[in-house]
PDB file of C-alpha atoms in Angstrom:
ATOM      1  CA  UNK A   1      -1.598  -1.625 -13.919  1.00 43.00           C
ATOM      2  CA  UNK A   2       1.643  -2.991 -13.613  1.00 47.00           C
ATOM      3  CA  UNK A   3       4.434  -0.482 -12.640  1.00 48.00           C
ATOM      4  CA  UNK A   4       6.215  -0.934 -16.132  1.00 48.00           C
ATOM      5  CA  UNK A   5       2.702   0.424 -17.864  1.00 51.00           C
ATOM      6  CA  UNK A   6       3.195  -2.945 -19.983  1.00 48.00           C
ATOM      7  CA  UNK A   7       0.001  -4.800 -18.749  1.00 52.00           C
ATOM      8  CA  UNK A   8      -2.922  -4.674 -16.777  1.00 55.00           C
ATOM      9  CA  UNK A   9      -2.602  -7.806 -14.531  1.00 60.00           C
ATOM     10  CA  UNK A  10      -5.112  -9.086 -12.135  1.00 66.00           C
ATOM     11  CA  UNK A  11      -3.342 -10.750  -9.079  1.00 64.00           C
ATOM     12  CA  UNK A  12      -4.499 -12.943  -6.442  1.00 71.00           C
ATOM     13  CA  UNK A  13      -2.353 -13.390  -3.607  1.00 73.00           C
ATOM     14  CA  UNK A  14      -1.574 -13.208   0.104  1.00 78.00           C
ATOM     15  CA  UNK A  15      -1.054 -10.032   1.951  1.00 81.00           C
ATOM     16  CA  UNK A  16       0.565 -10.658   5.261  1.00 83.00           C
ATOM     17  CA  UNK A  17       0.410  -8.576   8.195  1.00 84.00           C
ATOM     18  CA  UNK A  18       2.843  -8.792  11.598  1.00 84.00           C
ATOM     19  CA  UNK A  19       2.596  -6.260  14.496  1.00 82.00           C
ATOM     20  CA  UNK A  20       5.932  -5.290  15.507  1.00 83.00           C
ATOM     21  CA  UNK A  21       7.403  -2.888  18.418  1.00 84.00           C
ATOM     22  CA  UNK A  22       4.108  -3.125  20.652  1.00 84.00           C
ATOM     23  CA  UNK A  23       1.679  -2.527  17.677  1.00 80.00           C
ATOM     24  CA  UNK A  24       3.633   0.887  16.796  1.00 86.00           C
ATOM     25  CA  UNK A  25       4.778  -0.617  13.489  1.00 90.00           C
ATOM     26  CA  UNK A  26       3.654  -3.059  11.017  1.00 89.00           C
ATOM     27  CA  UNK A  27       5.487  -5.187   8.511  1.00 91.00           C
ATOM     28  CA  UNK A  28       3.533  -6.832   5.115  1.00 88.00           C
ATOM     29  CA  UNK A  29       4.513  -8.530   2.725  1.00 86.00           C
ATOM     30  CA  UNK A  30       2.533  -9.109  -0.553  1.00 79.00           C
ATOM     31  CA  UNK A  31       2.887 -12.408  -2.247  1.00 76.00           C
ATOM     32  CA  UNK A  32       0.797 -12.855  -5.407  1.00 71.00           C
ATOM     33  CA  UNK A  33      -0.093 -16.587  -6.754  1.00 68.00           C
ATOM     34  CA  UNK A  34       1.791 -16.156 -10.128  1.00 64.00           C
ATOM     35  CA  UNK A  35       5.501 -16.170 -10.512  1.00 60.00           C
ATOM     36  CA  UNK A  36       7.049 -12.824 -11.263  1.00 53.00           C
ATOM     37  CA  UNK A  37       8.443 -13.112 -14.648  1.00 53.00           C
ATOM     38  CA  UNK A  38       8.631  -9.609 -15.867  1.00 49.00           C
ATOM     39  CA  UNK A  39       9.619  -6.323 -14.331  1.00 53.00           C
ATOM     40  CA  UNK A  40       6.311  -4.724 -12.470  1.00 56.00           C
ATOM     41  CA  UNK A  41       4.815  -7.301 -10.439  1.00 60.00           C
ATOM     42  CA  UNK A  42       3.374  -5.935  -7.228  1.00 66.00           C
ATOM     43  CA  UNK A  43       5.721  -8.434  -4.935  1.00 77.00           C
ATOM     44  CA  UNK A  44       7.674  -6.620  -1.759  1.00 83.00           C
ATOM     45  CA  UNK A  45       7.677  -6.057   1.778  1.00 89.00           C
ATOM     46  CA  UNK A  46       6.773  -3.091   3.425  1.00 90.00           C
ATOM     47  CA  UNK A  47       7.720  -1.171   7.060  1.00 93.00           C
ATOM     48  CA  UNK A  48       4.842   1.049   8.678  1.00 90.00           C
ATOM     49  CA  UNK A  49       5.618   2.951  11.443  1.00 93.00           C
ATOM     50  CA  UNK A  50       3.408   4.947  13.259  1.00 91.00           C
ATOM     51  CA  UNK A  51       4.367   8.908  14.575  1.00 93.00           C
ATOM     52  CA  UNK A  52       2.681   9.105  18.081  1.00 92.00           C
ATOM     53  CA  UNK A  53       3.380  12.897  18.035  1.00 94.00           C
ATOM     54  CA  UNK A  54       1.512  13.977  14.389  1.00 92.00           C
ATOM     55  CA  UNK A  55      -0.749  10.653  14.389  1.00 90.00           C
ATOM     56  CA  UNK A  56      -0.085   9.817  11.104  1.00 91.00           C
ATOM     57  CA  UNK A  57       1.763   6.508   9.483  1.00 89.00           C
ATOM     58  CA  UNK A  58       5.267   6.394   7.519  1.00 92.00           C
ATOM     59  CA  UNK A  59       5.889   3.551   4.704  1.00 90.00           C
ATOM     60  CA  UNK A  60       8.613   2.300   3.094  1.00 91.00           C
ATOM     61  CA  UNK A  61       8.170  -0.171   0.146  1.00 87.00           C
ATOM     62  CA  UNK A  62      10.520  -2.047  -1.177  1.00 87.00           C
ATOM     63  CA  UNK A  63       9.344  -3.745  -4.553  1.00 80.00           C
ATOM     64  CA  UNK A  64      11.179  -6.770  -5.985  1.00 78.00           C
ATOM     65  CA  UNK A  65      12.401  -7.603  -9.573  1.00 73.00           C
ATOM     66  CA  UNK A  66      12.242  -3.727 -10.382  1.00 73.00           C
ATOM     67  CA  UNK A  67      14.036  -0.539 -10.347  1.00 72.00           C
ATOM     68  CA  UNK A  68      15.110   1.732  -7.490  1.00 75.00           C
ATOM     69  CA  UNK A  69      12.429   4.302  -8.697  1.00 72.00           C
ATOM     70  CA  UNK A  70       9.697   1.871  -8.102  1.00 74.00           C
ATOM     71  CA  UNK A  71      10.554   2.120  -4.323  1.00 79.00           C
ATOM     72  CA  UNK A  72       7.836   4.498  -2.079  1.00 82.00           C
ATOM     73  CA  UNK A  73       8.189   6.327   0.714  1.00 86.00           C
ATOM     74  CA  UNK A  74       4.736   7.447   1.652  1.00 88.00           C
ATOM     75  CA  UNK A  75       3.275   9.535   4.835  1.00 90.00           C
ATOM     76  CA  UNK A  76      -0.259   8.616   5.650  1.00 90.00           C
ATOM     77  CA  UNK A  77      -3.330  10.207   8.006  1.00 89.00           C
ATOM     78  CA  UNK A  78      -6.216   8.979   9.254  1.00 88.00           C
ATOM     79  CA  UNK A  79      -8.752  11.119   7.556  1.00 88.00           C
ATOM     80  CA  UNK A  80     -11.844   9.318   9.111  1.00 84.00           C
ATOM     81  CA  UNK A  81     -12.872   6.206  11.155  1.00 83.00           C
ATOM     82  CA  UNK A  82     -11.398   3.875   9.061  1.00 82.00           C
ATOM     83  CA  UNK A  83     -10.422   5.240   6.531  1.00 87.00           C
ATOM     84  CA  UNK A  84      -6.213   6.056   5.722  1.00 88.00           C
ATOM     85  CA  UNK A  85      -4.922   8.510   3.066  1.00 89.00           C
ATOM     86  CA  UNK A  86      -1.223   9.388   1.949  1.00 89.00           C
ATOM     87  CA  UNK A  87       0.732  10.819  -0.970  1.00 88.00           C
ATOM     88  CA  UNK A  88       3.953  10.742  -2.182  1.00 86.00           C
ATOM     89  CA  UNK A  89       5.795  11.829  -5.445  1.00 83.00           C
ATOM     90  CA  UNK A  90       7.591   8.703  -7.238  1.00 80.00           C
ATOM     91  CA  UNK A  91       8.000   7.639 -10.964  1.00 77.00           C
ATOM     92  CA  UNK A  92       5.791   5.636 -12.825  1.00 75.00           C
ATOM     93  CA  UNK A  93       7.652   2.170 -14.947  1.00 68.00           C
ATOM     94  CA  UNK A  94       8.572   5.072 -17.559  1.00 74.00           C
ATOM     95  CA  UNK A  95      10.215   7.663 -15.535  1.00 77.00           C
ATOM     96  CA  UNK A  96       7.714  10.115 -15.420  1.00 83.00           C
ATOM     97  CA  UNK A  97       7.204  11.977 -12.357  1.00 87.00           C
ATOM     98  CA  UNK A  98       3.593  11.407 -10.635  1.00 86.00           C
ATOM     99  CA  UNK A  99       1.961  11.807  -7.885  1.00 90.00           C
ATOM    100  CA  UNK A 100       0.336   8.738  -6.313  1.00 86.00           C
ATOM    101  CA  UNK A 101      -2.701   8.680  -3.637  1.00 90.00           C
ATOM    102  CA  UNK A 102      -2.783   5.538  -1.472  1.00 88.00           C
ATOM    103  CA  UNK A 103      -5.729   4.749   0.404  1.00 90.00           C
ATOM    104  CA  UNK A 104      -6.762   2.351   3.046  1.00 87.00           C
ATOM    105  CA  UNK A 105     -10.493   1.516   3.390  1.00 89.00           C
ATOM    106  CA  UNK A 106     -11.389  -0.759   6.149  1.00 88.00           C
ATOM    107  CA  UNK A 107     -15.207  -1.761   4.754  1.00 86.00           C
ATOM    108  CA  UNK A 108     -15.147  -4.541   8.557  1.00 89.00           C
ATOM    109  CA  UNK A 109     -13.073  -6.040  10.788  1.00 86.00           C
ATOM    110  CA  UNK A 110     -11.820  -8.598   8.372  1.00 87.00           C
ATOM    111  CA  UNK A 111     -12.430  -6.758   5.001  1.00 89.00           C
ATOM    112  CA  UNK A 112     -10.506  -3.740   3.486  1.00 89.00           C
ATOM    113  CA  UNK A 113     -10.197  -1.810   0.162  1.00 90.00           C
ATOM    114  CA  UNK A 114      -6.947  -0.396  -0.941  1.00 87.00           C
ATOM    115  CA  UNK A 115      -6.623   1.855  -3.662  1.00 89.00           C
ATOM    116  CA  UNK A 116      -3.566   3.717  -5.381  1.00 87.00           C
ATOM    117  CA  UNK A 117      -4.748   6.901  -7.678  1.00 91.00           C
ATOM    118  CA  UNK A 118      -1.660   8.483 -10.269  1.00 89.00           C
ATOM    119  CA  UNK A 119      -1.665  12.096 -11.276  1.00 93.00           C
ATOM    120  CA  UNK A 120       0.694  13.247 -14.024  1.00 93.00           C
ATOM    121  CA  UNK A 121       0.036  17.232 -13.641  1.00 94.00           C
ATOM    122  CA  UNK A 122       0.590  17.873  -9.848  1.00 92.00           C
ATOM    123  CA  UNK A 123      -2.659  16.849  -8.744  1.00 92.00           C
ATOM    124  CA  UNK A 124      -4.647  18.735 -11.132  1.00 95.00           C
ATOM    125  CA  UNK A 125      -6.500  15.538 -12.469  1.00 95.00           C
ATOM    126  CA  UNK A 126      -6.138  11.914 -10.981  1.00 93.00           C
ATOM    127  CA  UNK A 127      -6.375   8.295 -13.002  1.00 91.00           C
ATOM    128  CA  UNK A 128      -8.260   6.800 -10.663  1.00 90.00           C
ATOM    129  CA  UNK A 129      -7.119   2.660  -9.018  1.00 86.00           C
ATOM    130  CA  UNK A 130      -4.525   2.353 -10.768  1.00 84.00           C
ATOM    131  CA  UNK A 131      -3.826  -0.076  -8.111  1.00 81.00           C
ATOM    132  CA  UNK A 132      -6.395  -1.747  -6.594  1.00 83.00           C
ATOM    133  CA  UNK A 133      -6.825  -4.373  -3.823  1.00 84.00           C
ATOM    134  CA  UNK A 134      -9.568  -6.050  -1.589  1.00 86.00           C
ATOM    135  CA  UNK A 135      -8.843  -7.970   1.078  1.00 86.00           C
ATOM    136  CA  UNK A 136     -10.203 -10.063   3.559  1.00 86.00           C
ATOM    137  CA  UNK A 137      -8.821 -11.794   6.776  1.00 82.00           C
ATOM    138  CA  UNK A 138      -7.917 -15.624   6.511  1.00 79.00           C
ATOM    139  CA  UNK A 139      -6.605 -16.135   9.799  1.00 71.00           C
ATOM    140  CA  UNK A 140      -7.355 -14.540  13.628  1.00 58.00           C
ATOM    141  CA  UNK A 141      -5.301 -11.331  13.757  1.00 50.00           C
ATOM    142  CA  UNK A 142      -2.820 -10.604  16.269  1.00 49.00           C
ATOM    143  CA  UNK A 143      -4.331  -7.927  17.934  1.00 54.00           C
ATOM    144  CA  UNK A 144      -2.366  -4.106  18.114  1.00 48.00           C
ATOM    145  CA  UNK A 145      -1.186  -3.478  21.900  1.00 50.00           C
ATOM    146  CA  UNK A 146      -1.900   0.275  21.221  1.00 50.00           C
ATOM    147  CA  UNK A 147      -4.362   2.825  20.348  1.00 54.00           C
ATOM    148  CA  UNK A 148      -2.758   3.610  16.850  1.00 50.00           C
ATOM    149  CA  UNK A 149      -6.033   2.891  14.641  1.00 50.00           C
ATOM    150  CA  UNK A 150      -4.794  -0.565  13.096  1.00 48.00           C
TER     151      UNK A 150
END
């Protein structure tokens, strides 16, 4: 579902990841194939930094063509090998407060799944897969020089 809750949209695109700062930071950018002709498209850059003291990732996502409320600040930890989960408080496209739970799950060296679930009742119930992406590597990766899990 787009962030304005206007429509469900299937996107095809490219999610580019780049390691920075000796592998302790990942900069990524999602670019969909179709042009963003309405607010709510999932275009935008993110910066993910690894906190070695608390062994968690912190992320800031800045979606283009959307209001400030659509920006994300998220912290996440590895729950198991290849499974990262984080939560944040944010708003849906109508301004309603939500908790969003995001998961990155590595299925193989060249394939991962990203899911985002939303809760409108402070985590008592969840709307599953409000956002979903299945991603496969299309180029040889730049290896991370650290042991932070990515």
